[in-house]
Structures are given as C-alpha cells and as structure tokens.
Amino acid sequence: MGNAKRPCTSINTDSEIDQTPILTQTQLEQISCNVVQLLTPIIETTIKTLFQQIQQQLNINLPQSEPQQQKTSRWGCPPNLMPPKIKQAAMTIEQLQQPVFDENLKELYKKKSFYAVIERFPELENEEEDLKNIERNVQIVINNKNFKEAKNFEIKRHGIKKQNNYHRIIKVKFSTPAAAHSFINQYRTIHKPTLGGHSPFARRDLTPPELQLQNYLKQQVKEINTKHGNGTASYPFLCETWLTDNTSNESLLTSNSYDFIRVDRLKKRGGGVGVVYKKEIKIINIPTLSISEYNHELLTFDIYSEFKRIRFHLIYRPPNTKLVDDKKFWGLIKKKYKNDLSNIILGDLNFPKINWQEFTLPKDNQNLYFYNTINKLNLNQIIKEPTMYNTSHTLDLIFQNKQLIEKYKIIDDLVLSDHKSIVFEVVFPVEKVNSKEKRKVLLFKKGKYKIINWYLAQYDWYNIFKDKNPSEMAEILNSIITQAIQKFIPFKKFSEKTPMKYPKEIREIIKQKADAWKKLKLREISKDNYKCLEIKCKLQIEKHKNNYLSKKIGSGHIGEIHKLMKRNRFKYAGIPILNESEENDPIVLDIDKANKFRNIFEEIVSGSKNNIQASFEAKDGYQEEIIFEPYIIEKLLKKLPNKLSHSPENINQYFLKKCATPLALPLSILYENTFKTGIVPELWKIAHILPIFKKKGSVNDPKNYRPIALTSPTCRVFERIIANNILEHLNKHKLIAEEQFGFLPKSSCTLQILSSMQDWYNSLDRKIGTDVIYFDFEKAFDKVDHQILIRKLQEIKIDSLTIRWIGNFLSNRSHIVKIGDHFSEPFLPKTGVPQGTVLGPLLFLIYINDLPKHIPKNIKVKLYADDFKLYSEIKTEKDCIELQGAINNAYRWAKNNRLEFSISKVKVLKIYNKIKYNYEINGDKIEEVNNIRDLGIYIDNKLKFDQHVARITKSSFIRLNNILRILPKTLPIDTYVKAFKTYVRPIMEYSTESFSPKLEYLNKQLERPQRSFTRKVLRYKYKYQKISYNERLKRCKLPPTNIRRIRTDLMTTFKIIKGFYKINPEQIFSKPNRNNPRLHRYQIFKKQAKNNHFFSHRIIDRWNKLPKNEIEKINTIPQFKKFLDKILITEDNNL
C-alpha cells in the first residue's frame, strides 16, 4: 500500500515549540483501528475495476522475438490496491472516541459462525414445499456423516422473492459453530461445484465487507473470460487476490477454455496469489511447494513447452513482514529450490528501500538478508524502474536464474491502483520447421463425387486383381482410391486454431478506453466520461460475442448447436502432461506419451502367445453360406455413417458411402478372395490406438486410459458381413444365452434392468428379500485368450472358413498408439479382441456365452457384455450358502477362461434382506453397499430411487445452465428448446421405465429442470412477466415430464408385446382370459400386487385403455409413436 500524505499543521517559528503530544498513545491506536475498518469498504470498491484493466495491459504489442523462437505467452503481474483518499475517511476526534468498530465486527463474526449459507439452491414456487425440499437436502447431508451435533437446525430463505430466476440464499442455523463448519465441509463433498458456479454451494455466513469483496471478485474474474477472447496469449499473475475458501474456482470461471490455480491466505483476510491460464498451456501445479505460511503466499507451478520446462514461483509478501518470517520462508524456498531447472520468481515482495537500478540498499538486517539470499540462489532481478505511482519504489520484482525474459514493459493503465502493471514475454525455443507449419485438411464433403465415381468405374478390376493375393489386392485398391482423393478432393491448410478475435472497431474502443484512463490519471477528463466509455466497450464486446454465436446457430439446426455445445463444454487440449507419481519426471512430448501408452497397453495384452495358425479342419457346422455379391456390398456401403474419422488407410466411411456403386465390385472380389484363402490383408491388421480417458482418477495418470482401435473402413464392411452371418446363425439355433443383453438386436440396458427388477419385485410381493452380487471384470476385452475363443467358435458350429479367417484376423496384428500427429513404435497384442472393430464385441459375447451354464439354476444371472450380476431370493441362511457357491463357480469359470475379477469392485446389494451373511470371493470379503450404479441407474436397497432422481436432477441442471450460459439471449425460443431436448432431456428420461417415481416430491424434483428451463428462456423474451408453468409449456411446445414418462412406458410395452424386444412378454405381463370377447389379443391382465407402482403394474390400466382397433392395426414403432403423440397432447386424454 502506498503512503498517504499526512495533514500538516502550521507552526509559529518565533514562539517556543510546545512538546505536549496532541493525542495520547491510546487515542492513536483507536484512530488506527477505526481508520482501517472504515477504509475496508473503500479498499474493496477499488478492486472492482482491477480485472477490467488487465485486458489493456495484456494486449500491448511487444517487440518480436528472435528467429527460431516462438512466443507462447505474455504474463502480467497486477499490483496491489491503490490507497484510498484520506478525505473519504475523514473523522472528528469526537467520532474517534466512540467504541471501536473492530469489536462490533468480532461480535458479528461470532454470531454468524452458527450459520451455514447455501447459495444457488433452486427455489420452488410454493414456499411450504420449498422449505420441505431444503430440509430434505440438509438432512441428507447430515445423515451422510451422522453429525450428532447437527441434528437440530433452523432453515430460512433470506431476501425478497423476485419474479425472475433469482434463487434466494438459504441460512441454516445450528446449535454450535462446529456443527455449521462440519455441515459446510460435508455439503461441499456431496455437491461438487460445477463450471460457471450453477450447482448449490455452501459457505459460512459472511460479514458485509467480506460479502461485498467476494461478490466483486466473482464479477471481475468472469469479465476476464470475456476479455480474453481477443486472440492474445496473455495470462495474468495476480497478487493480493483476497480470495477465501468461500469462493470456488468454478464460480469465477465461465469459460471452459481457462483454469485458475491459486493460494489463499488462511489465517486472516487479504493477501493471496493466483494465475488464470488457458488449458492448452501445459502446466502442472506443485501443491507441495505452494504454501500460505510465515506471512507469505507462494504458488509454484511448472510450464512446459516441447523442449523446455520452466518453474514459476509467484509470491506475495506484505509490507509489515518481520525478519523472522522472512528467514523461515526463504529457508523453505532454499530447501525446495532446484537450480538445475529454469526458475522465475516474481510477485509483490515489498522491499521499497532497495534501489535496483544502482544496486544500493540500506544496511538493515532485513534488506541485507533478502539481497544475500537472492544472490545465493543465483537469481537476476530484471525490473529496474519504479512500479508505484509518484514514488521511486520498485516493489514488484521478477527474478530469473537463466536468460528467459528479454523484453518487458511497465504500464500505468490499471484503475484505482497505486502499482503499475508489468507485461513480460517468456520465450520457448522450438524447431524452426514447426514454427510456421500448416496442417493439410482434406475437405471430403466438398469432393467432386460424380467425377470420382466415373474415375473409379473406368478400371477393369478383374484384370487388375488377376493372380494377386488379398494383401496385394488391398494395396492396389488403396493406391487407386488415394490417387482419386488427391485428384478430386479439395484441401485447405490450417494453422493451429486461434480464439475468436475482436473486430477493428472494438479494438479501437479498447484503445480509446486505455487512452481515457491515462487522461483520467492526469485529471484531463472526468470519471463519468471514463465510465461511459467503459460501459460502451463492455456492451460492444458482448454484442460481438452474441452476433458470433447467432451466426453459428442462427438456422437453429441441431447439428450446429451440438458442435457449439461440445466445443464450449469440453475444451479438448489433447492428452495432458503424464505423470504417474512425483518421483518420476513428467512426460511432455506427444511422441513420449505415445510410447508410454504403448508400454501400458502392450502389458495388458501380453498374455501367453497363442498358436492359432493351425489348420481348421473341424467339421463344418450348419452355418449359412456367406455371399459377397456386389449388390450386397453396395447396400452395406450406402448404410455407412457420414463419418470423417481417421483410419490407417487414410480412407473414411463418408468417402466409401459416396462411392458405393463403383467400389462395390472391387470390394466384392477382395472379400471373396480373403474369405476363401483365409489371408487377411496386412493393411487390415494395422490399428491406430487412441487413449480414451475413463473419467475416473487423475487425467495425468496414463493408467486411467483405455485403448480404442481405429481400423480400416473397408475391413469394417467385411467384418459386418461376417458378423451378420454369425448372428443369424446364433439366433436361428438359439445359441446365445438368454441372460445376455449386450451388443445384440432386440436388447437394451433398460430391458436388462426391467428383467432383473421384475424378479426382485415378485420376491417382495411374497415378502422375500434378494441379495445381488455385482461383479467387475478387469480388462475383459483385452484378456480374451485366442485359443479358447477359437475352441468356442468350433463348439457352436461356426464353419471352418470363418474360424480360419477370424484366427488370422486376430494373429500378428500391429497396434500403433496415435497422439496428435505422432505415432508410437508398433506392438503385437497376444490376447484380446480389438475394441473399435465390428467383430470384437460379438466375439466377446461368444467367449463369455457359456458362463450362465456354470451357475446353479436357482440362482439368476444377468449379463450386459462384461457387466455381470448374480442374485437370489434369500429366505434362510441356506440360500446365502447357495449364492456363495454360485460366486465360487463364477470365479472358477473366470480363472479357467483366463479372465480376472477386480476383487475390490465386487459388491453385494441386499434388497430388503435382514439376514446377515458375509459373502467372499477368493477368500476376500465382498463389501456390502446401500446403493450401486447398475447400467447407469443408481439402485438402492429399498428400491426408492431417491438418490438416482437427485443425481439426474443435478446433472440436468448442470447441462441446462451450460446451455443458457453458452447460447446468446437473442436466439429464438425454438433453438433453446432443441438444445434442451438434445442435452438435458436424455439425462432425465434414460430408463425411466425402471425408476419412474411414485412419491409426489420425487415427481416434482424430476420436473424442476424443465420448469427452470421454461422460466429462464421465456424471461429473455417476455422480461419479468409472470407466466404459469402450463402456459410456458404451451409456448415452448413441451409436454410435462410425467407425460413423457407415460409415453416411454407405453412405447416399451408396445415393443415387448409386439416382439420388438427379445424377452417373452409373459415374463413381464400376465395373459388375460382369451374367452372374453371384449378384450383384444394384446390386452394385459392385472393381478394383485403390493408394489403396484413398478412398470409391469402401473402401465396396465393405461395400456388397456388404448383403442383396440389401433393396437391391433399398428405394427411399427414409428406408427405407434405418432399415434401416442396424437392422443397424449389432447387435453381430454384419460391416460
């Protein structure tokens, strides 16, 4: 902080000077305390424009760097706050003699420590229901950890209820401060904050000055996200952030392109450091080196380029720091400091007496200690000029141990700050060949396909392929297709994607604003004039952003909305820096990452080598002959998706689809030859492996990724023919286990869940509980043993030619990990079926198909690919022992088939079962859980589904708020509705047949996202008019969510009864008396049941009310959908 001018008193030099002090020491202390407290709101006000000025500071053009070097970023270190003017805090002696304000604050703080505040919790229109909803939410948090001291609490909404979408804060009063503190911590654990700060967030009750400061910081950091869209690679280092744990990063950032790391002051207010950076920057925070101790804040992190690693240390040191704290802090730095790294130490260090231009300093112990410490660390300080206004003090310093910063500028355009801003440039050396290289992108959708089809039709394929083996045929075909692509597919060269840049007129306004600030400093213009220009600048930026988004999705096409949402929600910056542990060096280069993943994936599939090159002379089964006629190939090619994804052949499915007619003949010849000879083209055995994050654990740990194979699209078409033939054979002879619901026609996740729950509810009707054992295979697809798979194919009578081709397809494959434009060394998988191929999932189903045969018949088995569960009715302990035997059988089967269970992930769910029994697997106790995720549905042991409803409601609100945050308010309502249907409704409606709630409060909870959406969207058009929910639904052309659930129930019933699902209808529904002439043949009989709200009971009355003629006449799903939509939208429908 700068020093304010002291008030002067005129002195008569002719008279004797009176040595009596004007004020006593006690009065001076009181004055100091009062002034500090009174200036606090003013200090907080001065922060309000701090981030607004960072834009001008960061857009300064620096001199160009030397050749063969590339600028990666500019970094600015904003200074502290400007001291308020004394006249704004003038007080009389009589006022100062009043009780000090600090004591009042302490009392207020003590009072507020009994409260927890919940922000952004959705508010229901009915106040009584709203309070009940809040109480349930609070009770869930308390019950989760069983806080005995938090059992008694009071709840109240604060503030005036408004018509717009403003959710008033909730204050929860507890009996002790400890209970409030425990509740806040647990609430944050359960309700994770989300991007943009739209999820509920708990904090302590803040005092008015604290609340004013926190609200300001949220607004200003959000403004940084907008202003950073100018295309500059600028990243602010922030000193004195004044943030606390009551402000989450997610509430500060509105763009997924940026992230924020920080260190807050822990023991008292003020201080703190942080940096806002783009996610494309390769950065790793070092938590073990980031501290808030010894009256200092230190943030340490590493930034990587392709060839360099730089460690930054951002420090804030208050002016009143004592020597003992300096010694402790720099002693810690010296222990952790690595001189072999490139280091930059920067921040507001507050050593005003050191003259860095002449290298002179006072000879006091504190300054000498700091100066000597810097020299011992071999650091060079580059800032020589003063960094404070109207003084010669250089408080903001930048040290480096190597020549990293060559150019910097000191700028004086920060509003209400007594510090100037420093803009400096860090250069990272890169290879010259990559500095200006552009990426060539083929524009397949603009290809001249009429000419391409004519070009490919001119070839005499029979003559070209004469006396060639399949590998040679594939090479020739690929070469000809490549030539056609090079001749007739246009391309465009792109440099790396850059952010949206402001147009010239906005850049001029920003420049005018910067000039106006300089004039304001010199008092050449008024503050009102500057404010007008500032508002104009902000409005123009917002208008430009809205226009940009409106052009992208102005047509309202859902594809454009999808691209926009994906780009804004998931800012993909490639595979991040990989670092398994702090002991290992981080992996930065893409080529090194690729080889790291190669080693991990190779280890997974490095089982014992399988010798499956033997001749397959097994007796031919009764599998139908496979035909490769050109018309069949053409039909399959035309059904391909419009995908432009990469492949080892550099051919995509979109091209094959557009050229289906001329390519049908050469592919037919190739397919016939590869099948009859059993020779698989070498091009078809190459797979490019993409590491895909599992969404569990750290993104920096390479073990948290799974491999997905990109294979030849021409091979995928051949695989589809083989797979269809095998499936036809399996279905015709009923060879697939009825318990399997995965990767099969007429099957789905919902059908598997309904089948399981039907058994559980049937048991509950007889007052019998059920124990469910959930298994988890470890790397199941990658552990498939090829020899065992071949034997199982022979057992189910697959013909010898198909088996031989599959054996060669799985043998001697070459897998290469691809990251960016870099490839790893190839590796040969010895086990597994490639994920990403067409045949892979089907082969896995055949591999696991005999598992149910090893389970006793009284134990139920359900499979969805590798998701596997066992369950049984439990009446006595004997039933538990039988279920334990089934667990042992499943473990033995897995061991015999060279698969492994992840023991720690095997769980038991006891549904209304009070019989205690400890299940084991391989000697380890199976953990009992109260709820578990089963194919996307959270099932609890009481089958209430309240936790599942809470989860999907929360997820729906997250996506809803993302839509409203990303899309401009000027778009038509229909566009918002399309986005809502695409991104929000699928979460709300996934498998509602299995959990559709009976309780009214859960139904209202499921309706909340849609209520909120219609209210917010219509507010944009109709401002603050109060519109009823039913009217909002009409204007948005949306049905209530309960009507949608009824529609889904009826659709599923139609599919089961009409045979569109493989399950026998009698497993779900009961047949009526066929002799009754009033009933149609699809009528369902309703039997007595205690749990009458499950799907098989609740849907009967509605189904039986449907018109008899329509049900018997409609035989297709689209027709039935159209019929349902027609009757459900009528106001007089009785469903």
JSON list of C-alpha atoms in Angstrom, two decimals, residues 688-839:
[
{"chain": "A", "resi": 688, "resn": "HIS", "atom": "CA", "xyz": [-4.20, -46.93, -34.65]},
{"chain": "A", "resi": 689, "resn": "ILE", "atom": "CA", "xyz": [-4.87, -46.89, -30.92]},
{"chain": "A", "resi": 690, "resn": "LEU", "atom": "CA", "xyz": [-6.36, -43.79, -29.29]},
{"chain": "A", "resi": 691, "resn": "PRO", "atom": "CA", "xyz": [-6.10, -43.49, -25.47]},
{"chain": "A", "resi": 692, "resn": "ILE", "atom": "CA", "xyz": [-9.52, -42.52, -24.09]},
{"chain": "A", "resi": 693, "resn": "PHE", "atom": "CA", "xyz": [-9.84, -41.22, -20.52]},
{"chain": "A", "resi": 694, "resn": "LYS", "atom": "CA", "xyz": [-12.05, -43.42, -18.32]},
{"chain": "A", "resi": 695, "resn": "LYS", "atom": "CA", "xyz": [-13.44, -40.40, -16.40]},
{"chain": "A", "resi": 696, "resn": "LYS", "atom": "CA", "xyz": [-12.04, -41.88, -13.21]},
{"chain": "A", "resi": 697, "resn": "GLY", "atom": "CA", "xyz": [-8.92, -40.79, -11.36]},
{"chain": "A", "resi": 698, "resn": "SER", "atom": "CA", "xyz": [-6.34, -38.26, -12.50]},
{"chain": "A", "resi": 699, "resn": "VAL", "atom": "CA", "xyz": [-6.07, -37.29, -16.17]},
{"chain": "A", "resi": 700, "resn": "ASN", "atom": "CA", "xyz": [-2.29, -37.14, -15.68]},
{"chain": "A", "resi": 701, "resn": "ASP", "atom": "CA", "xyz": [-2.07, -40.85, -14.84]},
{"chain": "A", "resi": 702, "resn": "PRO", "atom": "CA", "xyz": [-1.67, -42.91, -18.04]},
{"chain": "A", "resi": 703, "resn": "LYS", "atom": "CA", "xyz": [-3.19, -45.94, -16.33]},
{"chain": "A", "resi": 704, "resn": "ASN", "atom": "CA", "xyz": [-6.57, -44.19, -16.30]},
{"chain": "A", "resi": 705, "resn": "TYR", "atom": "CA", "xyz": [-6.95, -44.52, -20.08]},
{"chain": "A", "resi": 706, "resn": "ARG", "atom": "CA", "xyz": [-8.39, -47.32, -22.20]},
{"chain": "A", "resi": 707, "resn": "PRO", "atom": "CA", "xyz": [-7.37, -48.18, -25.79]},
{"chain": "A", "resi": 708, "resn": "ILE", "atom": "CA", "xyz": [-9.77, -47.70, -28.68]},
{"chain": "A", "resi": 709, "resn": "ALA", "atom": "CA", "xyz": [-8.72, -49.05, -32.10]},
{"chain": "A", "resi": 710, "resn": "LEU", "atom": "CA", "xyz": [-9.19, -47.17, -35.37]},
{"chain": "A", "resi": 711, "resn": "THR", "atom": "CA", "xyz": [-9.19, -49.80, -38.09]},
{"chain": "A", "resi": 712, "resn": "SER", "atom": "CA", "xyz": [-9.61, -50.00, -41.86]},
{"chain": "A", "resi": 713, "resn": "PRO", "atom": "CA", "xyz": [-13.12, -48.94, -43.00]},
{"chain": "A", "resi": 714, "resn": "THR", "atom": "CA", "xyz": [-13.02, -51.44, -45.89]},
{"chain": "A", "resi": 715, "resn": "CYS", "atom": "CA", "xyz": [-12.24, -54.16, -43.36]},
{"chain": "A", "resi": 716, "resn": "ARG", "atom": "CA", "xyz": [-15.11, -52.99, -41.16]},
{"chain": "A", "resi": 717, "resn": "VAL", "atom": "CA", "xyz": [-17.56, -53.56, -44.03]},
{"chain": "A", "resi": 718, "resn": "PHE", "atom": "CA", "xyz": [-16.23, -57.12, -44.44]},
{"chain": "A", "resi": 719, "resn": "GLU", "atom": "CA", "xyz": [-16.49, -57.66, -40.67]},
{"chain": "A", "resi": 720, "resn": "ARG", "atom": "CA", "xyz": [-20.12, -56.51, -40.80]},
{"chain": "A", "resi": 721, "resn": "ILE", "atom": "CA", "xyz": [-20.92, -59.22, -43.37]},
{"chain": "A", "resi": 722, "resn": "ILE", "atom": "CA", "xyz": [-19.24, -61.89, -41.22]},
{"chain": "A", "resi": 723, "resn": "ALA", "atom": "CA", "xyz": [-20.88, -60.61, -38.02]},
{"chain": "A", "resi": 724, "resn": "ASN", "atom": "CA", "xyz": [-24.36, -60.55, -39.56]},
{"chain": "A", "resi": 725, "resn": "ASN", "atom": "CA", "xyz": [-23.92, -64.13, -40.76]},
{"chain": "A", "resi": 726, "resn": "ILE", "atom": "CA", "xyz": [-22.72, -65.35, -37.35]},
{"chain": "A", "resi": 727, "resn": "LEU", "atom": "CA", "xyz": [-25.58, -63.53, -35.58]},
{"chain": "A", "resi": 728, "resn": "GLU", "atom": "CA", "xyz": [-28.12, -65.07, -37.93]},
{"chain": "A", "resi": 729, "resn": "HIS", "atom": "CA", "xyz": [-26.66, -68.49, -37.15]},
{"chain": "A", "resi": 730, "resn": "LEU", "atom": "CA", "xyz": [-26.73, -67.88, -33.38]},
{"chain": "A", "resi": 731, "resn": "ASN", "atom": "CA", "xyz": [-30.30, -66.58, -33.36]},
{"chain": "A", "resi": 732, "resn": "LYS", "atom": "CA", "xyz": [-31.61, -69.30, -35.68]},
{"chain": "A", "resi": 733, "resn": "HIS", "atom": "CA", "xyz": [-30.30, -72.08, -33.44]},
{"chain": "A", "resi": 734, "resn": "LYS", "atom": "CA", "xyz": [-30.81, -70.17, -30.14]},
{"chain": "A", "resi": 735, "resn": "LEU", "atom": "CA", "xyz": [-27.16, -70.42, -29.19]},
{"chain": "A", "resi": 736, "resn": "ILE", "atom": "CA", "xyz": [-26.83, -67.09, -27.35]},
{"chain": "A", "resi": 737, "resn": "ALA", "atom": "CA", "xyz": [-27.65, -67.27, -23.65]},
{"chain": "A", "resi": 738, "resn": "GLU", "atom": "CA", "xyz": [-30.99, -65.70, -22.74]},
{"chain": "A", "resi": 739, "resn": "GLU", "atom": "CA", "xyz": [-29.23, -63.96, -19.85]},
{"chain": "A", "resi": 740, "resn": "GLN", "atom": "CA", "xyz": [-27.10, -61.86, -22.26]},
{"chain": "A", "resi": 741, "resn": "PHE", "atom": "CA", "xyz": [-28.50, -58.42, -23.20]},
{"chain": "A", "resi": 742, "resn": "GLY", "atom": "CA", "xyz": [-25.43, -56.66, -24.60]},
{"chain": "A", "resi": 743, "resn": "PHE", "atom": "CA", "xyz": [-24.49, -55.87, -28.24]},
{"chain": "A", "resi": 744, "resn": "LEU", "atom": "CA", "xyz": [-27.48, -57.82, -29.55]},
{"chain": "A", "resi": 745, "resn": "PRO", "atom": "CA", "xyz": [-30.53, -56.87, -31.59]},
{"chain": "A", "resi": 746, "resn": "LYS", "atom": "CA", "xyz": [-33.80, -56.58, -29.66]},
{"chain": "A", "resi": 747, "resn": "SER", "atom": "CA", "xyz": [-31.85, -55.95, -26.44]},
{"chain": "A", "resi": 748, "resn": "SER", "atom": "CA", "xyz": [-31.01, -52.89, -24.36]},
{"chain": "A", "resi": 749, "resn": "CYS", "atom": "CA", "xyz": [-29.80, -51.77, -20.95]},
{"chain": "A", "resi": 750, "resn": "THR", "atom": "CA", "xyz": [-33.36, -50.89, -19.97]},
{"chain": "A", "resi": 751, "resn": "LEU", "atom": "CA", "xyz": [-34.62, -54.35, -20.87]},
{"chain": "A", "resi": 752, "resn": "GLN", "atom": "CA", "xyz": [-31.96, -55.98, -18.70]},
{"chain": "A", "resi": 753, "resn": "ILE", "atom": "CA", "xyz": [-32.79, -53.73, -15.72]},
{"chain": "A", "resi": 754, "resn": "LEU", "atom": "CA", "xyz": [-36.53, -54.33, -16.13]},
{"chain": "A", "resi": 755, "resn": "SER", "atom": "CA", "xyz": [-35.99, -58.08, -16.29]},
{"chain": "A", "resi": 756, "resn": "SER", "atom": "CA", "xyz": [-33.95, -58.03, -13.07]},
{"chain": "A", "resi": 757, "resn": "MET", "atom": "CA", "xyz": [-36.27, -55.72, -11.19]},
{"chain": "A", "resi": 758, "resn": "GLN", "atom": "CA", "xyz": [-39.32, -57.77, -12.18]},
{"chain": "A", "resi": 759, "resn": "ASP", "atom": "CA", "xyz": [-37.78, -60.70, -10.30]},
{"chain": "A", "resi": 760, "resn": "TRP", "atom": "CA", "xyz": [-36.96, -58.51, -7.29]},
{"chain": "A", "resi": 761, "resn": "TYR", "atom": "CA", "xyz": [-40.49, -57.07, -7.08]},
{"chain": "A", "resi": 762, "resn": "ASN", "atom": "CA", "xyz": [-42.03, -60.52, -7.47]},
{"chain": "A", "resi": 763, "resn": "SER", "atom": "CA", "xyz": [-39.99, -61.59, -4.44]},
{"chain": "A", "resi": 764, "resn": "LEU", "atom": "CA", "xyz": [-41.07, -58.51, -2.48]},
{"chain": "A", "resi": 765, "resn": "ASP", "atom": "CA", "xyz": [-44.73, -59.33, -3.17]},
{"chain": "A", "resi": 766, "resn": "ARG", "atom": "CA", "xyz": [-44.07, -62.56, -1.29]},
{"chain": "A", "resi": 767, "resn": "LYS", "atom": "CA", "xyz": [-42.17, -60.65, 1.45]},
{"chain": "A", "resi": 768, "resn": "ILE", "atom": "CA", "xyz": [-38.85, -62.19, 0.45]},
{"chain": "A", "resi": 769, "resn": "GLY", "atom": "CA", "xyz": [-35.61, -60.22, 0.15]},
{"chain": "A", "resi": 770, "resn": "THR", "atom": "CA", "xyz": [-32.97, -60.56, -2.55]},
{"chain": "A", "resi": 771, "resn": "ASP", "atom": "CA", "xyz": [-29.17, -60.48, -2.46]},
{"chain": "A", "resi": 772, "resn": "VAL", "atom": "CA", "xyz": [-27.49, -59.17, -5.62]},
{"chain": "A", "resi": 773, "resn": "ILE", "atom": "CA", "xyz": [-23.79, -59.75, -6.31]},
{"chain": "A", "resi": 774, "resn": "TYR", "atom": "CA", "xyz": [-22.23, -57.29, -8.78]},
{"chain": "A", "resi": 775, "resn": "PHE", "atom": "CA", "xyz": [-19.02, -58.44, -10.50]},
{"chain": "A", "resi": 776, "resn": "ASP", "atom": "CA", "xyz": [-16.45, -56.37, -12.32]},
{"chain": "A", "resi": 777, "resn": "PHE", "atom": "CA", "xyz": [-14.15, -57.95, -14.90]},
{"chain": "A", "resi": 778, "resn": "GLU", "atom": "CA", "xyz": [-10.67, -56.47, -15.13]},
{"chain": "A", "resi": 779, "resn": "LYS", "atom": "CA", "xyz": [-9.71, -55.55, -18.74]},
{"chain": "A", "resi": 780, "resn": "ALA", "atom": "CA", "xyz": [-12.13, -58.19, -20.02]},
{"chain": "A", "resi": 781, "resn": "PHE", "atom": "CA", "xyz": [-11.92, -57.38, -23.74]},
{"chain": "A", "resi": 782, "resn": "ASP", "atom": "CA", "xyz": [-8.13, -57.21, -23.65]},
{"chain": "A", "resi": 783, "resn": "LYS", "atom": "CA", "xyz": [-7.72, -60.53, -21.80]},
{"chain": "A", "resi": 784, "resn": "VAL", "atom": "CA", "xyz": [-9.62, -62.79, -24.23]},
{"chain": "A", "resi": 785, "resn": "ASP", "atom": "CA", "xyz": [-7.50, -65.87, -24.93]},
{"chain": "A", "resi": 786, "resn": "HIS", "atom": "CA", "xyz": [-7.42, -66.58, -28.68]},
{"chain": "A", "resi": 787, "resn": "GLN", "atom": "CA", "xyz": [-7.10, -70.34, -28.41]},
{"chain": "A", "resi": 788, "resn": "ILE", "atom": "CA", "xyz": [-10.09, -70.59, -26.06]},
{"chain": "A", "resi": 789, "resn": "LEU", "atom": "CA", "xyz": [-12.09, -68.30, -28.35]},
{"chain": "A", "resi": 790, "resn": "ILE", "atom": "CA", "xyz": [-11.36, -70.48, -31.41]},
{"chain": "A", "resi": 791, "resn": "ARG", "atom": "CA", "xyz": [-12.42, -73.59, -29.50]},
{"chain": "A", "resi": 792, "resn": "LYS", "atom": "CA", "xyz": [-15.71, -71.93, -28.50]},
{"chain": "A", "resi": 793, "resn": "LEU", "atom": "CA", "xyz": [-16.38, -70.90, -32.11]},
{"chain": "A", "resi": 794, "resn": "GLN", "atom": "CA", "xyz": [-15.94, -74.54, -33.14]},
{"chain": "A", "resi": 795, "resn": "GLU", "atom": "CA", "xyz": [-18.28, -75.68, -30.37]},
{"chain": "A", "resi": 796, "resn": "ILE", "atom": "CA", "xyz": [-21.15, -73.53, -31.65]},
{"chain": "A", "resi": 797, "resn": "LYS", "atom": "CA", "xyz": [-20.70, -74.90, -35.21]},
{"chain": "A", "resi": 798, "resn": "ILE", "atom": "CA", "xyz": [-19.22, -71.85, -36.95]},
{"chain": "A", "resi": 799, "resn": "ASP", "atom": "CA", "xyz": [-17.87, -73.04, -40.31]},
{"chain": "A", "resi": 800, "resn": "SER", "atom": "CA", "xyz": [-14.14, -73.66, -40.73]},
{"chain": "A", "resi": 801, "resn": "LEU", "atom": "CA", "xyz": [-13.55, -70.88, -43.30]},
{"chain": "A", "resi": 802, "resn": "THR", "atom": "CA", "xyz": [-14.99, -68.24, -40.93]},
{"chain": "A", "resi": 803, "resn": "ILE", "atom": "CA", "xyz": [-12.96, -69.58, -38.00]},
{"chain": "A", "resi": 804, "resn": "ARG", "atom": "CA", "xyz": [-9.78, -69.63, -40.05]},
{"chain": "A", "resi": 805, "resn": "TRP", "atom": "CA", "xyz": [-10.30, -66.03, -41.16]},
{"chain": "A", "resi": 806, "resn": "ILE", "atom": "CA", "xyz": [-11.05, -64.86, -37.59]},
{"chain": "A", "resi": 807, "resn": "GLY", "atom": "CA", "xyz": [-7.96, -66.68, -36.31]},
{"chain": "A", "resi": 808, "resn": "ASN", "atom": "CA", "xyz": [-5.74, -64.93, -38.87]},
{"chain": "A", "resi": 809, "resn": "PHE", "atom": "CA", "xyz": [-7.51, -61.61, -38.21]},
{"chain": "A", "resi": 810, "resn": "LEU", "atom": "CA", "xyz": [-6.56, -61.81, -34.52]},
{"chain": "A", "resi": 811, "resn": "SER", "atom": "CA", "xyz": [-2.99, -63.04, -35.14]},
{"chain": "A", "resi": 812, "resn": "ASN", "atom": "CA", "xyz": [0.06, -60.86, -35.75]},
{"chain": "A", "resi": 813, "resn": "ARG", "atom": "CA", "xyz": [-1.84, -57.60, -35.56]},
{"chain": "A", "resi": 814, "resn": "SER", "atom": "CA", "xyz": [0.14, -54.36, -35.45]},
{"chain": "A", "resi": 815, "resn": "HIS", "atom": "CA", "xyz": [-1.14, -51.77, -32.99]},
{"chain": "A", "resi": 816, "resn": "ILE", "atom": "CA", "xyz": [0.28, -48.24, -33.01]},
{"chain": "A", "resi": 817, "resn": "VAL", "atom": "CA", "xyz": [-0.65, -45.58, -30.45]},
{"chain": "A", "resi": 818, "resn": "LYS", "atom": "CA", "xyz": [-1.51, -42.24, -32.07]},
{"chain": "A", "resi": 819, "resn": "ILE", "atom": "CA", "xyz": [-1.38, -38.93, -30.19]},
{"chain": "A", "resi": 820, "resn": "GLY", "atom": "CA", "xyz": [-1.76, -35.82, -32.30]},
{"chain": "A", "resi": 821, "resn": "ASP", "atom": "CA", "xyz": [0.45, -36.29, -35.34]},
{"chain": "A", "resi": 822, "resn": "HIS", "atom": "CA", "xyz": [2.86, -38.63, -33.53]},
{"chain": "A", "resi": 823, "resn": "PHE", "atom": "CA", "xyz": [2.94, -42.42, -33.53]},
{"chain": "A", "resi": 824, "resn": "SER", "atom": "CA", "xyz": [4.49, -44.91, -31.15]},
{"chain": "A", "resi": 825, "resn": "GLU", "atom": "CA", "xyz": [6.50, -47.94, -32.06]},
{"chain": "A", "resi": 826, "resn": "PRO", "atom": "CA", "xyz": [4.13, -50.80, -33.06]},
{"chain": "A", "resi": 827, "resn": "PHE", "atom": "CA", "xyz": [3.36, -53.65, -30.69]},
{"chain": "A", "resi": 828, "resn": "LEU", "atom": "CA", "xyz": [1.79, -57.08, -31.26]},
{"chain": "A", "resi": 829, "resn": "PRO", "atom": "CA", "xyz": [-1.13, -57.94, -28.98]},
{"chain": "A", "resi": 830, "resn": "LYS", "atom": "CA", "xyz": [-1.12, -61.57, -27.88]},
{"chain": "A", "resi": 831, "resn": "THR", "atom": "CA", "xyz": [-4.58, -61.59, -26.28]},
{"chain": "A", "resi": 832, "resn": "GLY", "atom": "CA", "xyz": [-7.82, -59.68, -26.55]},
{"chain": "A", "resi": 833, "resn": "VAL", "atom": "CA", "xyz": [-10.32, -58.66, -29.19]},
{"chain": "A", "resi": 834, "resn": "PRO", "atom": "CA", "xyz": [-9.69, -55.16, -30.60]},
{"chain": "A", "resi": 835, "resn": "GLN", "atom": "CA", "xyz": [-12.11, -52.58, -29.20]},
{"chain": "A", "resi": 836, "resn": "GLY", "atom": "CA", "xyz": [-13.34, -50.44, -32.08]},
{"chain": "A", "resi": 837, "resn": "THR", "atom": "CA", "xyz": [-13.77, -53.29, -34.54]},
{"chain": "A", "resi": 838, "resn": "VAL", "atom": "CA", "xyz": [-17.14, -54.69, -35.66]},
{"chain": "A", "resi": 839, "resn": "LEU", "atom": "CA", "xyz": [-16.35, -58.31, -34.81]}
]
